[in-house]
Short mmCIF file of C-alpha atoms in Angstrom, two decimals:
data_model
loop_
_atom_site.label_atom_id
_atom_site.label_comp_id
_atom_site.label_asym_id
_atom_site.label_seq_id
_atom_site.Cartn_x
_atom_site.Cartn_y
_atom_site.Cartn_z
CA UNK G 1 0.00 0.00 0.00
CA UNK G 2 1.47 3.32 -1.07
CA UNK G 3 1.95 5.76 1.77
CA UNK G 4 1.12 9.42 1.05
CA UNK G 5 4.17 11.58 0.42
CA UNK G 6 4.80 14.10 3.16
CA UNK G 7 5.89 17.52 2.02
CA UNK G 8 8.00 19.75 4.17
CA UNK G 9 6.15 22.80 5.42
CA UNK G 10 7.59 25.93 3.82
CA UNK G 11 9.45 28.19 6.19
CA UNK G 12 7.94 31.56 7.01
CA UNK G 13 9.43 34.86 8.01
CA UNK G 14 8.46 34.12 11.62
CA UNK G 15 9.98 30.64 11.68
CA UNK G 16 13.16 31.91 10.03
CA UNK G 17 13.46 34.67 12.64
CA UNK G 18 12.96 32.11 15.42
CA UNK G 19 15.60 29.81 13.93
CA UNK G 20 18.10 32.67 13.81
CA UNK G 21 17.11 34.19 17.13
CA UNK G 22 16.52 37.60 15.57
CA UNK G 23 13.49 39.83 15.03
CA UNK G 24 11.23 39.61 12.00
CA UNK G 25 12.30 43.13 11.09
CA UNK G 26 15.92 41.93 10.86
CA UNK G 27 14.91 39.17 8.44
CA UNK G 28 12.82 41.60 6.38
CA UNK G 29 15.71 44.08 6.24
CA UNK G 30 17.99 41.39 4.83
CA UNK G 31 15.80 41.44 1.71
CA UNK G 32 14.37 44.94 1.56
CA UNK G 33 16.87 47.17 3.38
CA UNK G 34 20.25 45.40 3.32
CA UNK G 35 22.05 48.60 4.30
CA UNK G 36 20.51 48.24 7.78
CA UNK G 37 22.44 45.02 8.49
CA UNK G 38 26.09 44.14 8.67
CA UNK G 39 27.30 42.06 5.70
CA UNK G 40 27.95 39.12 8.04
CA UNK G 41 24.44 39.15 9.53
CA UNK G 42 22.76 39.51 6.14
CA UNK G 43 24.80 36.60 4.78
CA UNK G 44 23.76 34.43 7.76
CA UNK G 45 20.08 35.30 7.25
CA UNK G 46 20.15 34.51 3.53
CA UNK G 47 22.08 31.26 3.98
CA UNK G 48 19.66 30.07 6.66
CA UNK G 49 16.72 31.06 4.45
CA UNK G 50 18.10 28.89 1.64
CA UNK G 51 18.66 25.97 4.02
CA UNK G 52 15.12 26.15 5.39
CA UNK G 53 13.51 26.84 2.00
CA UNK G 54 12.25 30.32 2.82
CA UNK G 55 11.41 31.97 -0.53
CA UNK G 56 11.64 35.57 0.64
CA UNK G 57 8.94 38.16 1.42
CA UNK G 58 5.68 37.82 -0.51
CA UNK G 59 5.87 40.55 -3.19
CA UNK G 60 2.09 40.84 -3.36
CA UNK G 61 1.77 41.30 0.39
CA UNK G 62 4.65 43.74 0.35
CA UNK G 63 3.06 45.83 -2.42
CA UNK G 64 -0.22 45.93 -0.51
CA UNK G 65 1.60 47.07 2.61
CA UNK G 66 3.87 49.65 0.98
CA UNK G 67 1.50 50.63 -1.87
CA UNK G 68 4.50 50.26 -4.19
CA UNK G 69 4.72 47.71 -7.00
CA UNK G 70 8.39 48.34 -7.76
CA UNK G 71 7.74 48.46 -11.51
CA UNK G 72 7.12 50.93 -14.32
CA UNK G 73 4.47 50.16 -16.93
CA UNK G 74 5.17 50.77 -20.62
CA UNK G 75 2.00 51.16 -22.66
CA UNK G 76 2.27 50.79 -26.41
CA UNK G 77 -0.77 50.30 -28.60
CA UNK G 78 0.93 47.71 -30.77
CA UNK G 79 1.38 43.97 -30.63
CA UNK G 80 3.98 43.04 -28.01
CA UNK G 81 6.51 41.90 -30.64
CA UNK G 82 6.60 45.46 -32.05
CA UNK G 83 8.64 46.63 -29.07
CA UNK G 84 11.39 44.17 -30.04
CA UNK G 85 11.11 44.50 -33.83
CA UNK G 86 10.87 48.19 -34.66
CA UNK G 87 14.34 49.80 -34.33
CA UNK G 88 13.07 53.12 -32.97
CA UNK G 89 10.84 51.33 -30.43
CA UNK G 90 13.76 49.08 -29.45
CA UNK G 91 15.87 52.16 -28.74
CA UNK G 92 13.19 53.73 -26.56
CA UNK G 93 12.65 50.43 -24.73
CA UNK G 94 16.37 50.04 -24.08
CA UNK G 95 16.67 53.59 -22.76
CA UNK G 96 13.67 53.11 -20.47
CA UNK G 97 15.10 49.79 -19.23
CA UNK G 98 18.41 51.49 -18.40
CA UNK G 99 16.60 54.14 -16.36
CA UNK G 100 14.70 51.42 -14.51
CA UNK G 101 17.93 49.50 -13.84
CA UNK G 102 19.53 52.61 -12.36
CA UNK G 103 16.54 53.05 -10.05
CA UNK G 104 16.31 49.37 -9.13
CA UNK G 105 12.75 48.93 -10.41
CA UNK G 106 11.22 46.55 -12.90
CA UNK G 107 9.61 47.16 -16.29
CA UNK G 108 6.15 45.82 -17.12
CA UNK G 109 5.05 45.84 -20.78
CA UNK G 110 1.37 46.59 -21.28
CA UNK G 111 0.63 45.87 -24.96
CA UNK G 112 -2.67 46.87 -26.53
CA UNK G 113 -3.15 45.96 -30.17
CA UNK G 114 -4.54 48.69 -32.47
CA UNK G 115 -8.31 48.67 -32.57
CA UNK G 116 -8.78 46.88 -29.25
CA UNK G 117 -11.22 48.53 -26.89
CA UNK G 118 -10.62 46.26 -23.88
CA UNK G 119 -8.55 48.24 -21.35
CA UNK G 120 -8.40 45.50 -18.70
CA UNK G 121 -4.61 45.16 -19.14
CA UNK G 122 -4.19 48.75 -17.97
CA UNK G 123 -6.38 48.23 -14.90
CA UNK G 124 -4.62 44.96 -14.01
CA UNK G 125 -1.08 46.31 -14.32
CA UNK G 126 0.60 46.42 -10.91
CA UNK G 127 2.85 49.41 -11.58
CA UNK G 128 3.85 52.63 -9.85
CA UNK G 129 3.48 54.72 -13.01
CA UNK G 130 3.16 54.55 -16.78
CA UNK G 131 5.27 55.53 -19.75
CA UNK G 132 2.91 55.82 -22.72
CA UNK G 133 4.70 55.36 -26.03
CA UNK G 134 3.29 57.05 -29.12
CA UNK G 135 -0.48 56.52 -29.11
CA UNK G 136 -3.37 58.39 -30.78
CA UNK G 137 -5.17 61.06 -28.81
CA UNK G 138 -8.44 59.07 -28.85
CA UNK G 139 -6.97 55.79 -27.61
CA UNK G 140 -9.06 54.21 -24.83
CA UNK G 141 -5.97 52.72 -23.16
CA UNK G 142 -4.51 56.19 -22.76
CA UNK G 143 -7.76 57.34 -21.15
CA UNK G 144 -7.58 54.36 -18.77
CA UNK G 145 -3.98 55.20 -17.85
CA UNK G 146 -4.88 58.80 -17.08
CA UNK G 147 -7.66 57.59 -14.78
CA UNK G 148 -5.15 55.71 -12.63
CA UNK G 149 -3.81 57.68 -9.61
CA UNK G 150 -0.18 57.18 -10.66
CA UNK G 151 2.30 59.44 -12.51
CA UNK G 152 2.39 59.24 -16.30
CA UNK G 153 4.92 60.30 -18.92
CA UNK G 154 4.02 60.38 -22.63
CA UNK G 155 6.70 59.68 -25.22
CA UNK G 156 6.15 61.51 -28.55
CA UNK G 157 2.38 61.67 -28.67
CA UNK G 158 -0.20 62.86 -27.85
CA UNK G 159 0.16 66.20 -26.12
CA UNK G 160 -2.04 66.15 -23.01
CA UNK G 161 -2.30 69.22 -20.81
CA UNK G 162 -0.87 68.65 -17.36
CA UNK G 163 0.98 65.43 -18.31
CA UNK G 164 4.76 65.05 -18.59
CA UNK G 165 6.04 64.44 -22.12
CA UNK G 166 9.31 63.63 -23.89
CA UNK G 167 9.89 64.01 -27.62
CA UNK G 168 11.55 65.99 -30.40
CA UNK G 169 10.37 69.21 -32.02
CA UNK G 170 8.73 67.44 -34.95
CA UNK G 171 7.71 70.65 -36.68
CA UNK G 172 11.20 72.20 -36.68
CA UNK G 173 12.83 68.91 -37.67
CA UNK G 174 10.46 68.41 -40.60
CA UNK G 175 10.88 72.00 -41.77
CA UNK G 176 14.66 71.52 -41.89
CA UNK G 177 14.22 68.44 -44.06
CA UNK G 178 11.66 70.14 -46.31
CA UNK G 179 13.91 73.19 -46.74
CA UNK G 180 16.73 70.88 -47.81
CA UNK G 181 14.54 69.42 -50.57
CA UNK G 182 13.23 72.82 -51.64
CA UNK G 183 16.79 74.15 -51.85
CA UNK G 184 17.72 71.19 -54.06
CA UNK G 185 14.91 72.21 -56.40
CA UNK G 186 12.26 69.56 -55.74
CA UNK G 187 8.70 70.64 -56.44
CA UNK G 188 7.12 67.36 -57.64
CA UNK G 189 7.13 65.38 -54.42
CA UNK G 190 5.17 62.57 -52.82
CA UNK G 191 4.83 61.50 -49.18
CA UNK G 192 4.68 58.11 -47.47
CA UNK G 193 3.33 58.39 -43.93
CA UNK G 194 2.64 56.14 -40.97
CA UNK G 195 -0.91 55.54 -39.76
CA UNK G 196 -2.95 58.63 -39.02
CA UNK G 197 -5.79 57.08 -37.01
CA UNK G 198 -6.94 53.84 -35.40
CA UNK G 199 -8.95 52.89 -38.47
CA UNK G 200 -7.01 51.27 -41.33
CA UNK G 201 -6.38 53.26 -44.48
CA UNK G 202 -3.75 51.74 -46.79
CA UNK G 203 -4.37 54.27 -49.51
CA UNK G 204 -4.04 57.89 -50.59
CA UNK G 205 -4.88 60.41 -47.89
CA UNK G 206 -7.34 63.28 -48.47
CA UNK G 207 -6.65 66.66 -46.92
CA UNK G 208 -9.37 66.18 -44.30
CA UNK G 209 -7.70 63.04 -42.94
CA UNK G 210 -4.29 64.76 -42.85
CA UNK G 211 -5.65 67.71 -40.90
CA UNK G 212 -7.74 65.62 -38.49
CA UNK G 213 -5.19 62.88 -37.81
CA UNK G 214 -5.32 61.47 -34.28
CA UNK G 215 -1.58 60.76 -34.28
CA UNK G 216 -0.32 64.28 -33.75
CA UNK G 217 3.31 63.51 -34.71
CA UNK G 218 2.22 62.50 -38.20
CA UNK G 219 -0.25 65.40 -38.34
CA UNK G 220 2.51 67.83 -37.33
CA UNK G 221 5.00 66.48 -39.87
CA UNK G 222 2.48 66.64 -42.71
CA UNK G 223 1.45 70.17 -41.76
CA UNK G 224 5.09 71.29 -41.63
CA UNK G 225 5.72 69.83 -45.08
CA UNK G 226 2.60 71.53 -46.41
CA UNK G 227 3.58 74.96 -45.10
CA UNK G 228 7.15 74.71 -46.40
CA UNK G 229 6.25 73.54 -49.89
CA UNK G 230 3.37 75.97 -50.22
CA UNK G 231 5.82 78.77 -49.39
CA UNK G 232 7.89 77.45 -52.30
CA UNK G 233 4.91 77.66 -54.66
CA UNK G 234 3.65 74.08 -54.44
CA UNK G 235 -0.09 73.58 -53.91
CA UNK G 236 -0.20 70.95 -51.17
CA UNK G 237 -3.55 69.61 -52.41
CA UNK G 238 -1.69 68.39 -55.49
CA UNK G 239 0.92 66.45 -53.46
CA UNK G 240 0.10 62.72 -53.21
CA UNK G 241 0.26 61.29 -49.69
CA UNK G 242 0.01 57.52 -49.14
CA UNK G 243 -0.67 56.07 -45.68
CA UNK G 244 0.26 52.68 -44.29
CA UNK G 245 -1.31 51.17 -41.17
CA UNK G 246 1.48 48.68 -40.51
CA UNK G 247 5.01 49.92 -40.00
CA UNK G 248 7.50 47.69 -41.77
CA UNK G 249 9.78 47.70 -44.80
CA UNK G 250 7.38 45.68 -46.96
CA UNK G 251 4.59 48.20 -46.37
CA UNK G 252 6.98 51.02 -47.17
CA UNK G 253 7.75 49.31 -50.48
CA UNK G 254 4.08 48.77 -51.30
CA UNK G 255 3.29 52.41 -50.45
CA UNK G 256 6.06 53.61 -52.77
CA UNK G 257 4.77 51.28 -55.49
CA UNK G 258 1.23 52.64 -55.14
CA UNK G 259 2.38 56.24 -55.29
CA UNK G 260 4.87 55.84 -58.14
CA UNK G 261 2.38 53.87 -60.22
CA UNK G 262 -0.06 56.78 -59.99
CA UNK G 263 2.51 59.62 -60.05
CA UNK G 264 5.57 58.36 -61.95
CA UNK G 265 7.02 61.84 -62.44
CA UNK G 266 7.62 62.71 -58.78
CA UNK G 267 11.27 63.51 -58.13
CA UNK G 268 11.30 62.95 -54.36
CA UNK G 269 9.61 60.62 -51.88
CA UNK G 270 9.43 62.07 -48.37
CA UNK G 271 8.89 59.32 -45.81
CA UNK G 272 7.82 60.07 -42.24
CA UNK G 273 9.99 57.22 -40.90
CA UNK G 274 13.20 55.48 -41.89
CA UNK G 275 11.43 52.12 -42.06
CA UNK G 276 9.09 53.40 -44.77
CA UNK G 277 12.06 54.99 -46.55
CA UNK G 278 14.00 51.70 -46.56
CA UNK G 279 10.98 50.10 -48.23
CA UNK G 280 10.88 52.93 -50.76
CA UNK G 281 14.57 52.36 -51.54
CA UNK G 282 13.83 48.68 -52.17
CA UNK G 283 10.96 49.57 -54.53
CA UNK G 284 13.11 52.10 -56.38
CA UNK G 285 15.70 49.38 -56.94
CA UNK G 286 13.04 46.98 -58.19
CA UNK G 287 11.86 49.58 -60.72
CA UNK G 288 15.37 50.32 -61.94
CA UNK G 289 15.32 53.88 -60.58
CA UNK G 290 18.64 55.41 -59.64
CA UNK G 291 18.69 57.00 -56.18
CA UNK G 292 19.24 59.93 -56.08
CA UNK G 293 19.74 60.59 -59.83
CA UNK G 294 16.16 59.60 -60.71
CA UNK G 295 14.50 59.75 -57.33
CA UNK G 296 15.39 61.36 -54.00
CA UNK G 297 14.25 59.47 -50.89
CA UNK G 298 14.30 60.78 -47.31
CA UNK G 299 13.34 59.39 -43.91
CA UNK G 300 12.95 60.33 -40.26
CA UNK G 301 14.46 58.73 -37.11
CA UNK G 302 18.12 58.07 -37.88
CA UNK G 303 18.11 54.33 -37.12
CA UNK G 304 21.25 52.28 -37.73
CA UNK G 305 19.88 50.64 -40.89
CA UNK G 306 19.23 54.08 -42.38
CA UNK G 307 22.79 55.15 -41.65
CA UNK G 308 24.15 52.04 -43.35
CA UNK G 309 21.95 52.75 -46.38
CA UNK G 310 23.22 56.34 -46.61
CA UNK G 311 19.68 57.67 -46.18
CA UNK G 312 19.09 61.39 -45.89
CA UNK G 313 17.09 61.59 -42.67
CA UNK G 314 16.35 63.43 -39.46
CA UNK G 315 18.16 61.83 -36.56
CA UNK G 316 16.54 61.78 -33.14
CA UNK G 317 18.13 60.26 -29.99
CA UNK G 318 15.76 57.35 -29.35
CA UNK G 319 17.87 55.82 -26.57
CA UNK G 320 17.97 59.13 -24.71
CA UNK G 321 14.22 59.46 -25.29
CA UNK G 322 13.59 56.29 -23.30
CA UNK G 323 16.08 57.26 -20.58
CA UNK G 324 14.58 60.72 -20.21
CA UNK G 325 11.06 59.30 -19.97
CA UNK G 326 12.12 56.84 -17.27
CA UNK G 327 13.98 59.44 -15.22
CA UNK G 328 11.10 61.88 -15.55
CA UNK G 329 8.61 59.30 -14.34
CA UNK G 330 10.74 58.06 -11.46
CA UNK G 331 11.36 61.63 -10.31
CA UNK G 332 7.73 62.70 -10.57
CA UNK G 333 7.22 62.69 -6.80
CA UNK G 334 9.75 65.49 -6.41
CA UNK G 335 7.89 67.89 -8.74
CA UNK G 336 4.68 69.87 -8.41
CA UNK G 337 4.30 70.94 -12.06
CA UNK G 338 4.34 68.93 -15.31
CA UNK G 339 7.49 68.97 -17.39
CA UNK G 340 8.13 68.70 -21.13
CA UNK G 341 11.55 67.59 -22.39
CA UNK G 342 12.25 68.51 -26.02
CA UNK G 343 15.07 66.44 -27.46
CA UNK G 344 17.43 67.73 -30.16
CA UNK G 345 17.30 66.50 -33.74
CA UNK G 346 19.81 66.69 -36.57
CA UNK G 347 19.31 66.68 -40.34
CA UNK G 348 21.78 64.17 -41.72
CA UNK G 349 22.25 64.53 -45.46
CA UNK G 350 23.22 61.20 -46.96
CA UNK G 351 23.58 59.83 -50.46
CA UNK G 352 19.85 59.50 -51.23
CA UNK G 353 19.09 63.16 -51.93
CA UNK G 354 20.20 65.32 -54.88
CA UNK G 355 18.73 67.92 -57.25
CA UNK G 356 15.87 66.58 -59.38
CA UNK G 357 16.48 65.19 -62.82
CA UNK G 358 16.03 67.69 -65.64
CA UNK G 359 14.11 67.29 -68.88
CA UNK G 360 17.40 66.88 -70.70
CA UNK G 361 18.47 63.93 -68.58
CA UNK G 362 17.54 60.42 -69.55
CA UNK G 363 14.88 59.08 -67.19
CA UNK G 364 15.05 55.44 -66.14
CA UNK G 365 11.54 55.18 -64.78
CA UNK G 366 8.91 52.85 -66.25
#
């Protein structure tokens, strides 16, 4: 007859303290406030805990007692894999992680796929504050975050009154890029932009959608392009703008294909991200177009792949963006007023921009 297996009762903080002949506070300090104990005493507590099978203080009970979760929540309204796939997002995530490491706190990812209305993940997140990374102004997850009684820092977008924010001056950065193209002589241009709203539109963008975009970074960049080119005599209503909901190289290539098929005589493609621009470069190569002799292509972000490709782009410090957001959030208790950190950008002229082809030059387009 099989005898039931007896399991050893797990040690508790009280039993560990009794075994050591010390107070429960001493045991707790060995885990939570090691500076309060001598190195020798802390070592004896931890070694005895391992011998007796004591797992350490219950983090749930501790968070209920201290009202601190010991973690920062990162909200991004993308699939979770996006944070590890998109180079700009990876840079922000790394910077935020470094800030958390310096402060000795954890990082909790709170993904929310585009179009999802369920905000339960925000309510369930046991965090001491949120960093919200680049979401539309009408996103329900953002509204849920702002309802929580914890500090919040927004990275890039949207602008919310009374909430800390970190990001570049998108208008000034875009104007510098547009002025570069105007100075080169480009007047027949097209634009490839990232998504403008939560609804999908993989197509040309009417003026109303540009002006009412819920992603204010894209809205700002398009408006800055419009003002600069209109000042140069270009009617912005005549400039084709193609939007892509997904943000990857393949969608950048398909957007360039759609625009060039309809407007084969454009001399420059202005892309609101480097990822879209890398796709445009691939499509230009497929069509036999010489860059920049036949077609100028520009981006925005300054990711490593863009640098290797020689892309003319606006560089922004994405790693510092994440660090600044983390430091701002973790220092929120020391401030009484919201703070906005505007990061510097730099126009980096690469090998993908040049004056437009002239009528006398042979054109290699289809």
